[in-house]
Amino acid sequence: MSMENDIKFMREALALAKKAAELGEVPVGAVVVNSEGIVIADAYNLRENKKSVIAHAEIIAIEQACRKLGDWRLSGCTLYVTLEPCPMCAGAIVNSRISRVVFGAYDMQAGCCGSVINFNAYPFNHAFEIEGGVLEEECSAILADFFKNKRKN
């Protein structure tokens, strides 16, 4: 995928992150795009609303994509997400065989695509291409604003 496509799909993920923020969720959005460049799934964080530890944007989007394709293997797909995936989400990425992950903001507390650890440094049965920092400023700003407002309240 070209950088133009990466920016286009990250903007879609950012729009989803804004929906999460409106619901009082940590603003993270995710989009799964197939090898033809078609969005097959999109989601945002719903952990608070669903009272579920696994309701991260990536997990929900991966589940949707699997249902849409009728397969647990998402080879050839790219996951766009506004925040670097955590260990749980990175595990789902490995297990679903997603080919590429493009993320916006780096997560120095839980990021598994280079910040805390890089899942690809371990001998799992699948590795994925990583592109970090796409629209990083916008992705970081929506998170910073959310937490600033939360502290105020």
mmCIF file of C-alpha atoms in Angstrom:
data_model
loop_
_atom_site.group_PDB
_atom_site.id
_atom_site.type_symbol
_atom_site.label_atom_id
_atom_site.label_comp_id
_atom_site.label_asym_id
_atom_site.label_seq_id
_atom_site.Cartn_x
_atom_site.Cartn_y
_atom_site.Cartn_z
ATOM 1 C CA MET A 1 0.000 0.000 0.000
ATOM 2 C CA SER A 2 1.127 3.536 -0.692
ATOM 3 C CA MET A 3 1.634 6.195 1.964
ATOM 4 C CA GLU A 4 -1.457 7.978 0.530
ATOM 5 C CA ASN A 5 -3.535 4.866 1.247
ATOM 6 C CA ASP A 6 -2.012 4.558 4.709
ATOM 7 C CA ILE A 7 -3.046 8.150 5.478
ATOM 8 C CA LYS A 8 -6.532 7.646 4.009
ATOM 9 C CA PHE A 9 -7.220 4.535 6.086
ATOM 10 C CA MET A 10 -5.660 6.048 9.220
ATOM 11 C CA ARG A 11 -8.073 8.995 8.834
ATOM 12 C CA GLU A 12 -10.924 6.442 8.842
ATOM 13 C CA ALA A 13 -9.495 4.902 12.019
ATOM 14 C CA LEU A 14 -9.246 8.384 13.579
ATOM 15 C CA ALA A 15 -12.920 9.074 12.807
ATOM 16 C CA LEU A 16 -13.757 5.843 14.653
ATOM 17 C CA ALA A 17 -11.539 6.874 17.583
ATOM 18 C CA LYS A 18 -13.586 10.075 17.863
ATOM 19 C CA LYS A 19 -16.776 7.968 18.119
ATOM 20 C CA ALA A 20 -15.168 6.046 20.982
ATOM 21 C CA ALA A 21 -14.307 9.303 22.779
ATOM 22 C CA GLU A 22 -17.923 10.480 22.446
ATOM 23 C CA LEU A 23 -18.972 7.297 24.286
ATOM 24 C CA GLY A 24 -16.448 7.893 27.063
ATOM 25 C CA GLU A 25 -14.102 5.229 25.725
ATOM 26 C CA VAL A 26 -10.339 5.595 25.301
ATOM 27 C CA PRO A 27 -10.276 6.920 21.714
ATOM 28 C CA VAL A 28 -8.796 4.120 19.641
ATOM 29 C CA GLY A 29 -10.122 3.194 16.202
ATOM 30 C CA ALA A 30 -9.186 0.322 13.893
ATOM 31 C CA VAL A 31 -9.821 -0.584 10.258
ATOM 32 C CA VAL A 32 -9.026 -3.861 8.472
ATOM 33 C CA VAL A 33 -8.334 -3.543 4.745
ATOM 34 C CA ASN A 34 -8.016 -6.495 2.382
ATOM 35 C CA SER A 35 -5.323 -6.945 -0.289
ATOM 36 C CA GLU A 36 -7.524 -5.128 -2.844
ATOM 37 C CA GLY A 37 -7.618 -2.035 -0.635
ATOM 38 C CA ILE A 38 -11.232 -2.513 0.478
ATOM 39 C CA VAL A 39 -12.268 -1.912 4.100
ATOM 40 C CA ILE A 40 -13.727 -5.191 5.383
ATOM 41 C CA ALA A 41 -14.075 -4.248 9.065
ATOM 42 C CA ASP A 42 -13.917 -1.241 11.341
ATOM 43 C CA ALA A 43 -14.302 -0.767 15.065
ATOM 44 C CA TYR A 44 -13.471 1.360 18.069
ATOM 45 C CA ASN A 45 -12.791 0.718 21.733
ATOM 46 C CA LEU A 46 -15.842 -0.479 23.685
ATOM 47 C CA ARG A 47 -14.176 -1.745 26.854
ATOM 48 C CA GLU A 48 -16.139 0.537 29.237
ATOM 49 C CA ASN A 49 -19.508 0.146 27.503
ATOM 50 C CA LYS A 50 -19.215 -3.641 27.146
ATOM 51 C CA LYS A 51 -17.461 -4.016 30.527
ATOM 52 C CA SER A 52 -15.060 -6.328 28.717
ATOM 53 C CA VAL A 53 -11.292 -6.414 28.901
ATOM 54 C CA ILE A 54 -11.085 -7.768 25.323
ATOM 55 C CA ALA A 55 -13.256 -5.073 23.689
ATOM 56 C CA HIS A 56 -10.268 -3.273 22.153
ATOM 57 C CA ALA A 57 -10.744 -1.741 18.703
ATOM 58 C CA GLU A 58 -8.331 -4.217 17.087
ATOM 59 C CA ILE A 59 -9.949 -7.316 18.589
ATOM 60 C CA ILE A 60 -13.438 -6.215 17.515
ATOM 61 C CA ALA A 61 -12.227 -5.332 13.996
ATOM 62 C CA ILE A 62 -10.331 -8.635 13.642
ATOM 63 C CA GLU A 63 -13.429 -10.578 14.727
ATOM 64 C CA GLN A 64 -15.581 -8.673 12.218
ATOM 65 C CA ALA A 65 -13.077 -9.281 9.423
ATOM 66 C CA CYS A 66 -12.978 -13.024 10.180
ATOM 67 C CA ARG A 67 -16.788 -13.201 10.051
ATOM 68 C CA LYS A 68 -16.878 -11.205 6.814
ATOM 69 C CA LEU A 69 -14.298 -13.453 5.123
ATOM 70 C CA GLY A 70 -15.573 -16.658 6.744
ATOM 71 C CA ASP A 71 -12.046 -17.535 7.851
ATOM 72 C CA TRP A 72 -9.843 -16.953 10.882
ATOM 73 C CA ARG A 73 -6.876 -16.300 8.593
ATOM 74 C CA LEU A 74 -6.537 -12.679 7.499
ATOM 75 C CA SER A 75 -3.427 -13.144 5.331
ATOM 76 C CA GLY A 76 -2.983 -10.250 2.927
ATOM 77 C CA CYS A 77 -4.934 -7.865 5.174
ATOM 78 C CA THR A 78 -3.642 -4.677 6.767
ATOM 79 C CA LEU A 79 -4.791 -3.470 10.168
ATOM 80 C CA TYR A 80 -4.831 0.301 10.658
ATOM 81 C CA VAL A 81 -5.072 1.387 14.290
ATOM 82 C CA THR A 82 -4.662 4.784 15.933
ATOM 83 C CA LEU A 83 -2.618 3.403 18.863
ATOM 84 C CA GLU A 84 0.179 0.841 18.840
ATOM 85 C CA PRO A 85 -1.271 -2.609 19.671
ATOM 86 C CA CYS A 86 -1.005 -3.984 23.220
ATOM 87 C CA PRO A 87 0.117 -7.595 23.996
ATOM 88 C CA MET A 88 -3.427 -8.988 23.673
ATOM 89 C CA CYS A 89 -4.016 -7.302 20.324
ATOM 90 C CA ALA A 90 -0.546 -8.176 19.018
ATOM 91 C CA GLY A 91 -1.318 -11.795 19.918
ATOM 92 C CA ALA A 92 -4.552 -11.640 17.927
ATOM 93 C CA ILE A 93 -2.624 -10.131 15.005
ATOM 94 C CA VAL A 94 -0.144 -13.041 15.083
ATOM 95 C CA ASN A 95 -2.931 -15.610 15.411
ATOM 96 C CA SER A 96 -5.039 -14.120 12.607
ATOM 97 C CA ARG A 97 -2.017 -13.955 10.260
ATOM 98 C CA ILE A 98 -2.596 -10.268 9.438
ATOM 99 C CA SER A 99 0.180 -9.294 7.028
ATOM 100 C CA ARG A 100 0.705 -5.675 7.986
ATOM 101 C CA VAL A 101 -0.013 -3.316 10.889
ATOM 102 C CA VAL A 102 -0.035 0.452 10.475
ATOM 103 C CA PHE A 103 -0.440 2.455 13.670
ATOM 104 C CA GLY A 104 -0.507 6.113 14.632
ATOM 105 C CA ALA A 105 0.546 6.871 18.204
ATOM 106 C CA TYR A 106 3.290 4.952 19.987
ATOM 107 C CA ASP A 107 2.310 3.381 23.334
ATOM 108 C CA MET A 108 5.241 3.553 25.750
ATOM 109 C CA GLN A 109 3.303 1.604 28.416
ATOM 110 C CA ALA A 110 1.924 -1.358 26.449
ATOM 111 C CA GLY A 111 3.045 -1.099 22.814
ATOM 112 C CA CYS A 112 4.096 -4.394 21.231
ATOM 113 C CA CYS A 113 5.243 -3.131 17.822
ATOM 114 C CA GLY A 114 8.480 -1.598 19.045
ATOM 115 C CA SER A 115 7.782 0.625 22.074
ATOM 116 C CA VAL A 116 7.833 -1.795 25.018
ATOM 117 C CA ILE A 117 8.609 -4.897 22.977
ATOM 118 C CA ASN A 118 8.366 -5.916 19.342
ATOM 119 C CA PHE A 119 6.386 -9.133 18.880
ATOM 120 C CA ASN A 120 8.361 -9.802 15.696
ATOM 121 C CA ALA A 121 11.530 -10.202 17.791
ATOM 122 C CA TYR A 122 10.128 -13.489 19.135
ATOM 123 C CA PRO A 123 9.994 -16.765 17.185
ATOM 124 C CA PHE A 124 6.214 -16.939 16.789
ATOM 125 C CA ASN A 125 4.824 -18.845 13.801
ATOM 126 C CA HIS A 126 3.897 -15.556 12.090
ATOM 127 C CA ALA A 127 5.488 -12.133 11.797
ATOM 128 C CA PHE A 128 3.840 -9.026 10.387
ATOM 129 C CA GLU A 129 5.103 -5.898 8.695
ATOM 130 C CA ILE A 130 4.974 -2.817 10.962
ATOM 131 C CA GLU A 131 4.609 0.841 9.992
ATOM 132 C CA GLY A 132 4.390 3.169 12.987
ATOM 133 C CA GLY A 133 3.809 6.876 13.401
ATOM 134 C CA VAL A 134 1.292 7.403 10.561
ATOM 135 C CA LEU A 135 -0.637 10.607 11.450
ATOM 136 C CA GLU A 136 1.092 10.286 14.821
ATOM 137 C CA GLU A 137 0.362 13.872 15.917
ATOM 138 C CA GLU A 138 -3.403 13.567 15.346
ATOM 139 C CA CYS A 139 -3.556 10.109 16.928
ATOM 140 C CA SER A 140 -1.572 11.264 19.979
ATOM 141 C CA ALA A 141 -3.582 14.495 20.315
ATOM 142 C CA ILE A 142 -6.969 12.751 20.499
ATOM 143 C CA LEU A 143 -5.637 10.516 23.289
ATOM 144 C CA ALA A 144 -3.995 13.408 25.174
ATOM 145 C CA ASP A 145 -7.176 15.516 24.958
ATOM 146 C CA PHE A 146 -9.302 12.615 26.162
ATOM 147 C CA PHE A 147 -7.153 12.005 29.251
ATOM 148 C CA LYS A 148 -6.794 15.748 29.980
ATOM 149 C CA ASN A 149 -10.610 16.083 30.001
ATOM 150 C CA LYS A 150 -10.966 12.935 32.112
ATOM 151 C CA ARG A 151 -8.576 14.344 34.732
ATOM 152 C CA LYS A 152 -10.539 17.630 34.777
ATOM 153 C CA ASN A 153 -13.760 15.753 35.512
#
